[in-house]
mmCIF file of C-alpha atoms and ligand atoms in Angstrom:
data_model
loop_
_atom_site.group_PDB
_atom_site.id
_atom_site.type_symbol
_atom_site.label_atom_id
_atom_site.label_comp_id
_atom_site.label_asym_id
_atom_site.label_seq_id
_atom_site.Cartn_x
_atom_site.Cartn_y
_atom_site.Cartn_z
ATOM 1 C CA MET A 1 38.533 7.502 -34.420
ATOM 2 C CA ARG A 2 36.820 9.059 -37.408
ATOM 3 C CA LEU A 3 37.765 11.781 -39.822
ATOM 4 C CA SER A 4 34.420 13.338 -40.693
ATOM 5 C CA TYR A 5 35.568 16.269 -42.791
ATOM 6 C CA LEU A 6 38.719 17.320 -44.576
ATOM 7 C CA THR A 7 39.694 20.334 -46.641
ATOM 8 C CA VAL A 8 42.950 20.477 -48.514
ATOM 9 C CA ALA A 9 44.346 23.516 -50.327
ATOM 10 C CA ASP A 10 47.540 24.045 -52.330
ATOM 11 C CA PHE A 11 48.891 20.738 -51.151
ATOM 12 C CA ARG A 12 50.929 18.867 -53.831
ATOM 13 C CA ASN A 13 48.700 18.760 -56.960
ATOM 14 C CA VAL A 14 45.547 19.541 -54.963
ATOM 15 C CA GLU A 15 44.382 23.115 -55.421
ATOM 16 C CA SER A 16 41.221 22.855 -53.373
ATOM 17 C CA VAL A 17 39.332 19.788 -52.157
ATOM 18 C CA HIS A 18 36.433 19.365 -49.730
ATOM 19 C CA PHE A 19 36.203 15.770 -48.642
ATOM 20 C CA GLU A 20 33.424 14.261 -46.559
ATOM 21 C CA PRO A 21 34.531 10.668 -46.014
ATOM 22 C CA GLY A 22 32.199 7.849 -45.057
ATOM 23 C CA GLY A 23 32.513 6.445 -41.547
ATOM 24 C CA ARG A 24 33.707 2.998 -42.665
ATOM 25 C CA PHE A 25 35.127 2.212 -46.102
ATOM 26 C CA ASN A 26 36.218 4.875 -48.565
ATOM 27 C CA LEU A 27 37.468 4.040 -52.020
ATOM 28 C CA LEU A 28 39.457 6.688 -53.896
ATOM 29 C CA HIS A 29 39.999 5.586 -57.465
ATOM 30 C CA GLY A 30 41.645 7.278 -60.413
ATOM 31 C CA LEU A 31 44.414 6.929 -62.958
ATOM 32 C CA ASN A 32 48.103 7.186 -62.156
ATOM 33 C CA GLY A 33 49.432 10.551 -61.039
ATOM 34 C CA GLN A 34 46.028 12.100 -60.288
ATOM 35 C CA GLY A 35 46.442 12.775 -56.554
ATOM 36 C CA LYS A 36 45.152 9.673 -54.715
ATOM 37 C CA THR A 37 48.255 9.154 -52.600
ATOM 38 C CA ASN A 38 48.495 12.916 -52.101
ATOM 39 C CA LEU A 39 45.094 12.866 -50.412
ATOM 40 C CA LEU A 40 46.057 9.950 -48.154
ATOM 41 C CA GLU A 41 49.223 11.844 -47.301
ATOM 42 C CA ALA A 42 47.141 14.888 -46.338
ATOM 43 C CA VAL A 43 45.025 12.736 -43.997
ATOM 44 C CA TYR A 44 48.139 11.205 -42.471
ATOM 45 C CA LEU A 45 49.948 14.507 -42.028
ATOM 46 C CA LEU A 46 47.113 16.058 -40.103
ATOM 47 C CA GLY A 47 47.895 13.835 -37.113
ATOM 48 C CA SER A 48 51.602 13.125 -37.553
ATOM 49 C CA PRO A 49 54.778 15.121 -37.136
ATOM 50 C CA ARG A 50 56.016 14.067 -40.583
ATOM 51 C CA SER A 51 54.892 12.573 -43.863
ATOM 52 C CA PHE A 52 55.282 8.896 -44.730
ATOM 53 C CA ARG A 53 56.768 9.931 -48.104
ATOM 54 C CA THR A 54 59.185 12.776 -47.510
ATOM 55 C CA SER A 55 60.874 14.822 -44.834
ATOM 56 C CA ARG A 56 61.074 17.908 -47.087
ATOM 57 C CA LEU A 57 58.199 20.283 -46.421
ATOM 58 C CA SER A 58 58.882 22.185 -49.647
ATOM 59 C CA GLU A 59 57.744 19.152 -51.663
ATOM 60 C CA LEU A 60 54.330 19.320 -50.034
ATOM 61 C CA VAL A 61 53.463 22.852 -51.082
ATOM 62 C CA ARG A 62 51.818 23.126 -54.497
ATOM 63 C CA HIS A 63 54.248 24.417 -57.132
ATOM 64 C CA GLY A 64 54.099 28.202 -57.315
ATOM 65 C CA GLU A 65 52.374 28.595 -53.913
ATOM 66 C CA LYS A 66 53.785 29.643 -50.540
ATOM 67 C CA GLN A 67 51.626 27.626 -48.163
ATOM 68 C CA ALA A 68 49.608 24.430 -48.098
ATOM 69 C CA HIS A 69 46.560 24.088 -45.839
ATOM 70 C CA ILE A 70 45.005 20.955 -44.422
ATOM 71 C CA GLN A 71 42.084 21.118 -42.064
ATOM 72 C CA GLY A 72 40.004 18.313 -40.634
ATOM 73 C CA THR A 73 37.314 17.415 -38.145
ATOM 74 C CA VAL A 74 38.073 14.393 -36.021
ATOM 75 C CA GLU A 75 35.619 12.457 -33.886
ATOM 76 C CA SER A 76 37.244 10.670 -31.009
ATOM 77 C CA GLY A 77 35.972 9.523 -27.612
ATOM 78 C CA GLY A 78 32.576 11.112 -28.290
ATOM 79 C CA MET A 79 34.195 14.524 -28.848
ATOM 80 C CA GLU A 80 34.859 16.502 -31.978
ATOM 81 C CA SER A 81 38.051 18.426 -32.562
ATOM 82 C CA ARG A 82 39.290 20.512 -35.418
ATOM 83 C CA LEU A 83 42.868 20.149 -36.514
ATOM 84 C CA ARG A 84 44.496 22.656 -38.793
ATOM 85 C CA LEU A 85 47.861 22.450 -40.442
ATOM 86 C CA ILE A 86 49.680 25.142 -42.386
ATOM 87 C CA ILE A 87 52.744 23.976 -44.241
ATOM 88 C CA GLU A 88 55.495 26.243 -45.492
ATOM 89 C CA PRO A 89 58.879 25.167 -46.827
ATOM 90 C CA ALA A 90 60.498 26.539 -43.662
ATOM 91 C CA GLY A 91 58.167 24.948 -41.126
ATOM 92 C CA ARG A 92 54.690 23.862 -40.162
ATOM 93 C CA LYS A 93 52.089 25.356 -37.873
ATOM 94 C CA VAL A 94 49.475 23.310 -36.089
ATOM 95 C CA GLU A 95 46.239 24.428 -34.484
ATOM 96 C CA ILE A 96 43.865 22.349 -32.437
ATOM 97 C CA ASP A 97 40.417 23.932 -32.040
ATOM 98 C CA SER A 98 41.852 27.282 -33.175
ATOM 99 C CA LYS A 99 44.649 27.228 -30.575
ATOM 100 C CA ALA A 100 48.246 27.163 -31.751
ATOM 101 C CA VAL A 101 50.164 24.070 -30.749
ATOM 102 C CA HIS A 102 53.906 24.344 -30.251
ATOM 103 C CA LYS A 103 54.990 20.905 -29.094
ATOM 104 C CA ALA A 104 54.683 17.690 -31.101
ATOM 105 C CA SER A 105 53.430 16.040 -27.917
ATOM 106 C CA GLU A 106 50.255 18.142 -27.934
ATOM 107 C CA LEU A 107 49.212 16.666 -31.265
ATOM 108 C CA HIS A 108 50.087 13.153 -30.170
ATOM 109 C CA GLY A 109 47.088 10.792 -30.341
ATOM 110 C CA LYS A 110 44.696 13.410 -31.758
ATOM 111 C CA LEU A 111 44.434 11.686 -35.120
ATOM 112 C CA ASN A 112 46.142 8.327 -35.386
ATOM 113 C CA SER A 113 46.544 6.654 -38.724
ATOM 114 C CA VAL A 114 48.423 3.660 -39.994
ATOM 115 C CA VAL A 115 49.466 3.620 -43.666
ATOM 116 C CA PHE A 116 50.286 0.688 -45.864
ATOM 117 C CA SER A 117 51.794 1.784 -49.156
ATOM 118 C CA PRO A 118 53.789 0.044 -51.909
ATOM 119 C CA ASP A 119 56.972 1.742 -50.702
ATOM 120 C CA ASP A 120 56.695 0.111 -47.294
ATOM 121 C CA THR A 121 57.739 -3.289 -48.573
ATOM 122 C CA GLY A 122 61.067 -1.724 -49.486
ATOM 123 C CA MET A 123 62.088 -1.730 -45.848
ATOM 124 C CA VAL A 124 62.366 -5.534 -45.992
ATOM 125 C CA ARG A 125 65.030 -5.352 -48.697
ATOM 126 C CA MET A 126 66.781 -2.100 -47.810
ATOM 127 C CA GLY A 127 69.451 -1.454 -45.213
ATOM 128 C CA PRO A 128 68.915 -1.233 -41.441
ATOM 129 C CA GLU A 129 68.287 2.505 -41.577
ATOM 130 C CA SER A 130 64.835 2.183 -43.134
ATOM 131 C CA ARG A 131 63.786 -0.445 -40.551
ATOM 132 C CA ARG A 132 65.097 1.746 -37.751
ATOM 133 C CA ARG A 133 63.112 4.676 -39.099
ATOM 134 C CA TYR A 134 60.017 2.485 -39.182
ATOM 135 C CA LEU A 135 60.662 1.274 -35.630
ATOM 136 C CA ASP A 136 61.239 4.756 -34.221
ATOM 137 C CA ARG A 137 58.061 6.113 -35.791
ATOM 138 C CA ALA A 138 55.982 3.111 -34.756
ATOM 139 C CA VAL A 139 57.178 3.165 -31.139
ATOM 140 C CA TYR A 140 56.527 6.891 -30.903
ATOM 141 C CA MET A 141 52.939 6.570 -32.176
ATOM 142 C CA GLY A 142 51.911 4.681 -29.054
ATOM 143 C CA ASP A 143 54.529 5.899 -26.596
ATOM 144 C CA ILE A 144 54.791 9.625 -26.170
ATOM 145 C CA GLY A 145 57.826 9.350 -23.872
ATOM 146 C CA TYR A 146 59.823 7.786 -26.684
ATOM 147 C CA LEU A 147 60.227 10.962 -28.710
ATOM 148 C CA HIS A 148 61.804 12.763 -25.782
ATOM 149 C CA CYS A 149 64.423 10.107 -25.016
ATOM 150 C CA TRP A 150 65.118 9.588 -28.720
ATOM 151 C CA HIS A 151 65.848 13.315 -29.183
ATOM 152 C CA SER A 152 68.064 13.361 -26.077
ATOM 153 C CA TYR A 153 69.969 10.381 -27.395
ATOM 154 C CA GLN A 154 70.527 12.089 -30.763
ATOM 155 C CA ARG A 155 71.726 15.273 -29.056
ATOM 156 C CA ILE A 156 74.175 13.454 -26.798
ATOM 157 C CA LEU A 157 75.369 11.309 -29.688
ATOM 158 C CA LYS A 158 76.204 14.440 -31.650
ATOM 159 C CA GLN A 159 78.196 15.843 -28.728
ATOM 160 C CA ARG A 160 80.085 12.607 -28.250
ATOM 161 C CA ASN A 161 80.878 12.329 -31.958
ATOM 162 C CA HIS A 162 82.088 15.907 -31.927
ATOM 163 C CA LEU A 163 84.497 15.068 -29.082
ATOM 164 C CA LEU A 164 85.646 11.904 -30.802
ATOM 165 C CA LYS A 165 86.706 14.008 -33.781
ATOM 166 C CA SER A 166 88.511 16.682 -31.768
ATOM 167 C CA LEU A 167 92.023 16.475 -30.356
ATOM 168 C CA ASP A 168 90.972 17.379 -26.836
ATOM 169 C CA LYS A 169 88.969 14.452 -25.475
ATOM 170 C CA THR A 170 88.161 16.043 -22.107
ATOM 171 C CA GLY A 171 84.720 15.012 -20.891
ATOM 172 C CA LEU A 172 84.416 12.022 -23.209
ATOM 173 C CA ASP A 173 83.682 9.667 -20.296
ATOM 174 C CA ILE A 174 80.831 11.846 -19.104
ATOM 175 C CA TRP A 175 79.240 11.938 -22.555
ATOM 176 C CA THR A 176 79.701 8.188 -22.886
ATOM 177 C CA GLU A 177 77.826 7.663 -19.627
ATOM 178 C CA LYS A 178 75.055 10.008 -20.668
ATOM 179 C CA LEU A 179 74.765 8.193 -23.974
ATOM 180 C CA ALA A 180 74.443 4.850 -22.205
ATOM 181 C CA GLU A 181 71.796 6.308 -19.896
ATOM 182 C CA THR A 182 69.463 7.620 -22.627
ATOM 183 C CA GLY A 183 70.396 4.791 -24.993
ATOM 184 C CA GLY A 184 69.207 2.373 -22.293
ATOM 185 C CA GLU A 185 65.838 4.047 -22.291
ATOM 186 C CA VAL A 186 65.596 4.030 -26.086
ATOM 187 C CA ILE A 187 66.366 0.316 -26.177
ATOM 188 C CA GLU A 188 64.033 -0.568 -23.320
ATOM 189 C CA ARG A 189 61.083 1.196 -24.979
ATOM 190 C CA ARG A 190 61.884 -0.405 -28.328
ATOM 191 C CA LEU A 191 62.092 -3.868 -26.761
ATOM 192 C CA ARG A 192 58.763 -3.424 -25.013
ATOM 193 C CA PHE A 193 57.115 -2.405 -28.297
ATOM 194 C CA VAL A 194 58.654 -5.229 -30.335
ATOM 195 C CA ALA A 195 57.578 -7.854 -27.787
ATOM 196 C CA VAL A 196 53.947 -6.743 -28.102
ATOM 197 C CA LEU A 197 54.052 -6.374 -31.866
ATOM 198 C CA ASP A 198 55.705 -9.741 -32.442
ATOM 199 C CA ILE A 199 52.743 -11.613 -30.933
ATOM 200 C CA LYS A 200 50.189 -9.581 -32.873
ATOM 201 C CA LEU A 201 52.162 -9.945 -36.092
ATOM 202 C CA GLN A 202 51.917 -13.736 -35.977
ATOM 203 C CA LYS A 203 48.150 -13.524 -35.666
ATOM 204 C CA TYR A 204 47.692 -11.048 -38.525
ATOM 205 C CA TYR A 205 50.069 -12.814 -40.847
ATOM 206 C CA SER A 206 47.949 -15.971 -40.647
ATOM 207 C CA THR A 207 44.787 -13.876 -41.078
ATOM 208 C CA ILE A 208 46.111 -12.420 -44.336
ATOM 209 C CA ALA A 209 48.163 -15.273 -45.738
ATOM 210 C CA GLY A 210 45.850 -17.981 -44.432
ATOM 211 C CA ASP A 211 48.709 -20.414 -43.947
ATOM 212 C CA GLY A 212 50.942 -21.732 -41.239
ATOM 213 C CA GLU A 213 54.183 -19.856 -41.929
ATOM 214 C CA LEU A 214 55.468 -18.431 -38.705
ATOM 215 C CA SER A 215 56.305 -14.747 -38.927
ATOM 216 C CA ARG A 216 58.460 -13.122 -36.299
ATOM 217 C CA LEU A 217 59.678 -9.643 -35.494
ATOM 218 C CA THR A 218 62.725 -9.530 -33.246
ATOM 219 C CA TYR A 219 65.128 -6.908 -31.998
ATOM 220 C CA HIS A 220 68.570 -7.805 -30.648
ATOM 221 C CA PRO A 221 70.304 -4.571 -29.702
ATOM 222 C CA GLU A 222 74.060 -4.944 -30.075
ATOM 223 C CA GLY A 223 75.836 -5.777 -26.833
ATOM 224 C CA VAL A 224 72.586 -6.036 -24.861
ATOM 225 C CA GLN A 225 71.002 -9.176 -23.413
ATOM 226 C CA SER A 226 68.832 -7.734 -20.671
ATOM 227 C CA THR A 227 65.379 -6.159 -20.841
ATOM 228 C CA ASP A 228 65.783 -4.146 -17.631
ATOM 229 C CA ARG A 229 66.657 -0.472 -18.150
ATOM 230 C CA GLN A 230 69.425 -0.322 -15.517
ATOM 231 C CA GLN A 231 71.083 -3.448 -16.818
ATOM 232 C CA ILE A 232 70.736 -2.337 -20.413
ATOM 233 C CA ARG A 233 72.461 0.887 -19.431
ATOM 234 C CA GLU A 234 75.387 -1.037 -17.941
ATOM 235 C CA GLU A 235 75.673 -3.360 -20.906
ATOM 236 C CA LEU A 236 75.592 -0.394 -23.253
ATOM 237 C CA LEU A 237 78.287 1.395 -21.272
ATOM 238 C CA GLU A 238 80.376 -1.746 -21.546
ATOM 239 C CA LEU A 239 79.816 -1.794 -25.329
ATOM 240 C CA PHE A 240 80.777 1.880 -25.713
ATOM 241 C CA LYS A 241 83.949 1.319 -23.697
ATOM 242 C CA LYS A 242 84.856 -1.737 -25.731
ATOM 243 C CA GLN A 243 84.369 0.256 -28.944
ATOM 244 C CA GLN A 244 86.094 3.405 -27.751
ATOM 245 C CA ARG A 245 89.372 2.755 -29.559
ATOM 246 C CA SER A 246 87.710 2.239 -32.900
ATOM 247 C CA ASP A 247 85.275 5.096 -32.208
ATOM 248 C CA GLU A 248 88.264 7.393 -31.761
ATOM 249 C CA ARG A 249 89.833 6.077 -34.925
ATOM 250 C CA TYR A 250 86.661 6.597 -36.994
ATOM 251 C CA GLY A 251 85.677 9.789 -35.186
ATOM 252 C CA THR A 252 82.176 8.514 -34.592
ATOM 253 C CA THR A 253 80.187 6.216 -32.288
ATOM 254 C CA THR A 254 80.281 2.958 -34.205
ATOM 255 C CA ALA A 255 77.747 0.910 -32.186
ATOM 256 C CA GLY A 256 74.591 1.533 -30.180
ATOM 257 C CA PRO A 257 70.846 1.920 -30.753
ATOM 258 C CA HIS A 258 71.484 4.356 -33.635
ATOM 259 C CA ARG A 259 73.079 1.442 -35.525
ATOM 260 C CA ASP A 260 70.780 -1.403 -34.465
ATOM 261 C CA ASP A 261 68.567 -3.380 -36.820
ATOM 262 C CA LEU A 262 65.188 -5.101 -36.641
ATOM 263 C CA GLN A 263 64.856 -8.706 -37.798
ATOM 264 C CA PHE A 264 61.976 -9.895 -39.975
ATOM 265 C CA LEU A 265 61.743 -13.688 -39.997
ATOM 266 C CA LEU A 266 59.539 -16.191 -41.779
ATOM 267 C CA ASP A 267 59.746 -19.748 -40.455
ATOM 268 C CA GLY A 268 62.972 -18.769 -38.741
ATOM 269 C CA ARG A 269 64.683 -17.512 -41.920
ATOM 270 C CA PRO A 270 65.385 -13.902 -42.934
ATOM 271 C CA LEU A 271 62.420 -12.619 -44.914
ATOM 272 C CA LYS A 272 64.753 -10.519 -47.052
ATOM 273 C CA ALA A 273 66.591 -13.520 -48.474
ATOM 274 C CA PHE A 274 63.910 -16.207 -48.492
ATOM 275 C CA GLY A 275 60.511 -14.513 -48.656
ATOM 276 C CA SER A 276 58.713 -14.200 -52.003
ATOM 277 C CA GLN A 277 57.487 -10.747 -53.005
ATOM 278 C CA GLY A 278 53.942 -11.648 -51.962
ATOM 279 C CA GLN A 279 55.173 -12.981 -48.630
ATOM 280 C CA GLN A 280 57.149 -9.806 -48.022
ATOM 281 C CA LYS A 281 54.092 -7.671 -48.775
ATOM 282 C CA SER A 282 51.872 -9.814 -46.556
ATOM 283 C CA PHE A 283 54.420 -9.586 -43.784
ATOM 284 C CA VAL A 284 54.600 -5.791 -43.881
ATOM 285 C CA LEU A 285 50.826 -5.527 -44.108
ATOM 286 C CA ALA A 286 50.500 -7.840 -41.085
ATOM 287 C CA LEU A 287 52.984 -5.628 -39.272
ATOM 288 C CA LYS A 288 50.774 -2.614 -40.000
ATOM 289 C CA MET A 289 47.690 -4.478 -38.770
ATOM 290 C CA ALA A 290 49.577 -5.343 -35.603
ATOM 291 C CA GLU A 291 50.448 -1.674 -35.179
ATOM 292 C CA MET A 292 46.823 -0.739 -35.678
ATOM 293 C CA ASP A 293 45.745 -3.254 -33.057
ATOM 294 C CA ASN A 294 48.376 -1.984 -30.629
ATOM 295 C CA LEU A 295 47.213 1.622 -31.041
ATOM 296 C CA HIS A 296 43.627 0.483 -30.565
ATOM 297 C CA VAL A 297 44.563 -1.066 -27.217
ATOM 298 C CA ILE A 298 46.568 1.984 -26.097
ATOM 299 C CA PHE A 299 44.069 4.682 -27.116
ATOM 300 C CA GLY A 300 40.868 2.651 -26.723
ATOM 301 C CA GLU A 301 39.996 3.432 -30.357
ATOM 302 C CA ALA A 302 41.216 2.112 -33.668
ATOM 303 C CA PRO A 303 43.322 4.471 -35.772
ATOM 304 C CA LEU A 304 42.427 5.271 -39.376
ATOM 305 C CA LEU A 305 43.750 2.742 -41.840
ATOM 306 C CA LEU A 306 45.155 4.096 -45.114
ATOM 307 C CA LEU A 307 45.717 1.434 -47.746
ATOM 308 C CA ASP A 308 47.518 2.923 -50.715
ATOM 309 C CA ASP A 309 47.370 1.275 -54.124
ATOM 310 C CA MET A 310 45.685 -1.917 -52.961
ATOM 311 C CA SER A 311 45.194 -3.294 -56.473
ATOM 312 C CA SER A 312 48.906 -3.811 -56.903
ATOM 313 C CA GLU A 313 49.648 -5.192 -53.486
ATOM 314 C CA LEU A 314 48.211 -8.652 -52.896
ATOM 315 C CA ASP A 315 46.615 -11.520 -54.790
ATOM 316 C CA ALA A 316 42.815 -11.892 -54.816
ATOM 317 C CA GLN A 317 42.781 -14.474 -52.027
ATOM 318 C CA ARG A 318 44.883 -12.366 -49.672
ATOM 319 C CA ASN A 319 42.883 -9.258 -50.538
ATOM 320 C CA ASN A 320 39.703 -11.142 -49.636
ATOM 321 C CA ASN A 321 41.147 -12.337 -46.353
ATOM 322 C CA LEU A 322 42.076 -8.765 -45.522
ATOM 323 C CA MET A 323 38.665 -7.353 -46.417
ATOM 324 C CA GLU A 324 36.838 -10.084 -44.493
ATOM 325 C CA PHE A 325 38.876 -9.173 -41.463
ATOM 326 C CA LEU A 326 38.428 -5.416 -41.825
ATOM 327 C CA ILE A 327 34.647 -5.792 -42.045
ATOM 328 C CA THR A 328 34.609 -7.241 -38.541
ATOM 329 C CA ARG A 329 36.462 -4.243 -37.089
ATOM 330 C CA ASP A 330 35.066 -0.846 -36.176
ATOM 331 C CA ILE A 331 37.541 1.163 -38.170
ATOM 332 C CA GLN A 332 37.568 3.854 -40.833
ATOM 333 C CA VAL A 333 39.428 2.721 -43.915
ATOM 334 C CA PHE A 334 40.698 4.691 -46.924
ATOM 335 C CA ILE A 335 41.654 2.622 -49.950
ATOM 336 C CA THR A 336 43.156 3.901 -53.197
ATOM 337 C CA THR A 337 43.129 1.931 -56.444
ATOM 338 C CA THR A 338 43.536 2.714 -60.115
ATOM 339 C CA GLU A 339 40.228 1.010 -60.939
ATOM 340 C CA ARG A 340 36.805 1.073 -59.410
ATOM 341 C CA SER A 341 37.270 -2.546 -58.403
ATOM 342 C CA PRO A 342 33.956 -4.478 -58.364
ATOM 343 C CA ALA A 343 35.433 -7.216 -56.149
ATOM 344 C CA LEU A 344 36.500 -4.677 -53.578
ATOM 345 C CA LEU A 345 33.146 -2.899 -53.635
ATOM 346 C CA ALA A 346 31.327 -6.205 -53.195
ATOM 347 C CA ALA A 347 33.538 -7.022 -50.220
ATOM 348 C CA ALA A 348 33.238 -3.620 -48.543
ATOM 349 C CA PRO A 349 29.649 -2.848 -47.536
ATOM 350 C CA HIS A 350 28.475 0.795 -47.669
ATOM 351 C CA CYS A 351 31.721 1.865 -49.248
ATOM 352 C CA ALA A 352 31.792 5.557 -50.168
ATOM 353 C CA VAL A 353 33.284 5.893 -53.634
ATOM 354 C CA PHE A 354 35.253 8.915 -54.855
ATOM 355 C CA HIS A 355 36.920 9.628 -58.165
ATOM 356 C CA VAL A 356 40.231 11.469 -58.187
ATOM 357 C CA GLU A 357 41.361 13.337 -61.272
ATOM 358 C CA GLY A 358 43.870 16.156 -61.659
ATOM 359 C CA GLY A 359 43.899 16.829 -57.914
ATOM 360 C CA ASN A 360 40.089 17.032 -57.756
ATOM 361 C CA LEU A 361 37.766 14.715 -55.859
ATOM 362 C CA THR A 362 34.224 13.789 -56.893
ATOM 363 C CA PHE A 363 31.794 11.785 -54.806
ATOM 364 C CA GLU A 364 30.251 8.966 -56.857
ATOM 365 C CA GLY A 365 27.943 7.355 -54.330
ATOM 366 C CA SER A 366 27.952 4.668 -51.662
HETATM 367 P P1 ATP B 1 49.516 6.462 -58.735
HETATM 368 O O1 ATP B 1 48.309 5.685 -59.103
HETATM 369 O O2 ATP B 1 50.511 6.477 -59.832
HETATM 370 O O3 ATP B 1 50.078 6.107 -57.405
HETATM 371 P P2 ATP B 1 48.401 8.881 -57.537
HETATM 372 O O4 ATP B 1 47.016 9.223 -57.959
HETATM 373 O O5 ATP B 1 48.570 8.252 -56.214
HETATM 374 O O6 ATP B 1 49.056 8.019 -58.688
HETATM 375 P P3 ATP B 1 49.867 11.067 -56.462
HETATM 376 O O7 ATP B 1 51.163 10.529 -56.039
HETATM 377 O O8 ATP B 1 48.844 11.311 -55.446
HETATM 378 O O9 ATP B 1 49.297 10.179 -57.635
HETATM 379 O O10 ATP B 1 50.041 12.448 -57.260
HETATM 380 C C1 ATP B 1 51.100 12.602 -58.067
HETATM 381 C C2 ATP B 1 50.972 13.935 -58.785
HETATM 382 O O11 ATP B 1 51.129 15.021 -57.899
HETATM 383 C C3 ATP B 1 52.071 13.983 -59.805
HETATM 384 O O12 ATP B 1 51.512 14.376 -61.040
HETATM 385 C C4 ATP B 1 52.999 15.025 -59.258
HETATM 386 O O13 ATP B 1 53.645 15.754 -60.255
HETATM 387 C C5 ATP B 1 52.060 15.919 -58.468
HETATM 388 N N1 ATP B 1 52.758 16.665 -57.430
HETATM 389 C C6 ATP B 1 53.508 16.175 -56.413
HETATM 390 N N2 ATP B 1 53.976 17.171 -55.634
HETATM 391 C C7 ATP B 1 53.510 18.316 -56.167
HETATM 392 C C8 ATP B 1 53.645 19.693 -55.830
HETATM 393 N N3 ATP B 1 54.357 20.091 -54.761
HETATM 394 N N4 ATP B 1 53.006 20.618 -56.606
HETATM 395 C C9 ATP B 1 52.280 20.234 -57.671
HETATM 396 N N5 ATP B 1 52.121 18.947 -58.043
HETATM 397 C C10 ATP B 1 52.710 17.994 -57.306
HETATM 398 MG MG1 MG B 2 49.672 6.657 -55.574
#
């Protein structure tokens, strides 16, 4: 997949930018607060239902403006398509080849990108919610059916919680069964994804870190041992019934896939407690590489890779390992740094270099 052209208008601090990226490596350098991450965010948003930085659309529109525009030309499978996004605080509109798109599923797979940004490492240290959010987004990227069952689960969960709070509990059993049914599907799809990613993660962690630490990604949904959807459903129903008393007391569903966590392990120990900062960063980066690889297998083409603020992320050795690996892959990469790093430019052949200042972009050569 290649992004061959991008225009951005009234998006964050970007008033108007025309960007013609190179087909392989692109370096966007500039001082702090100039708009580098904003431009990566614009690339990402063009193919995704939501930003990797915020869920509030109003933040994306340039101060004092009513709408932000992002438009891009994507080359994929030998075809070209034009994606257009109009963002307003109240909602977003998407067009593919000048036709309005109303369902998120229609945009799915049109422009895949994987981002690695400094904020991502936070999910190692933060609570389960941030890892769940990561998991849900990552599963959805390669599995279009996931979004549907995830939304159904959320809807049913809301209904059940509403009943748990009310005095009249009529119909609670039916909602509990429905919740177990869709919850079973959510868990099964998550398990399938984690099993694939876990194997890839191990490979990419050694590529980046160059050592023998064993990295693992595991998911143990509460109350569930099986990997078969029917059995998961039964186990989940069992769990909901066991919890019903306390659910009624708290007025909410206290266990289930909406409360589950992902485990990040290094040599069998929790990465959160025992991993150094560099190890945590390498782990998350390896996870992103694994995701990229998985999407490549599913779509037959590598997604775009957006590496935000690379200078601050890894040591020189790990950066080199990463670059050496990326050179061997047919993939379009966007890297932002605060300096026009000579080491990076030496490592990335035919890198197109751009300077970002005050929301403007200038091509400096390749
Ligand atoms: P760093 O190197 O510090 O990561 P950066 O170049 O990646 O910097 P960005 O995060 O891309 O910086 O841009 C930040 C700038 O964009 C800030 O100055 C911020 O005030 C501005 N900004 C963010 N949202 C808006 C908005 N809606 N309207 C106008 N400006 C905005
Ligand atoms: Mg930034």
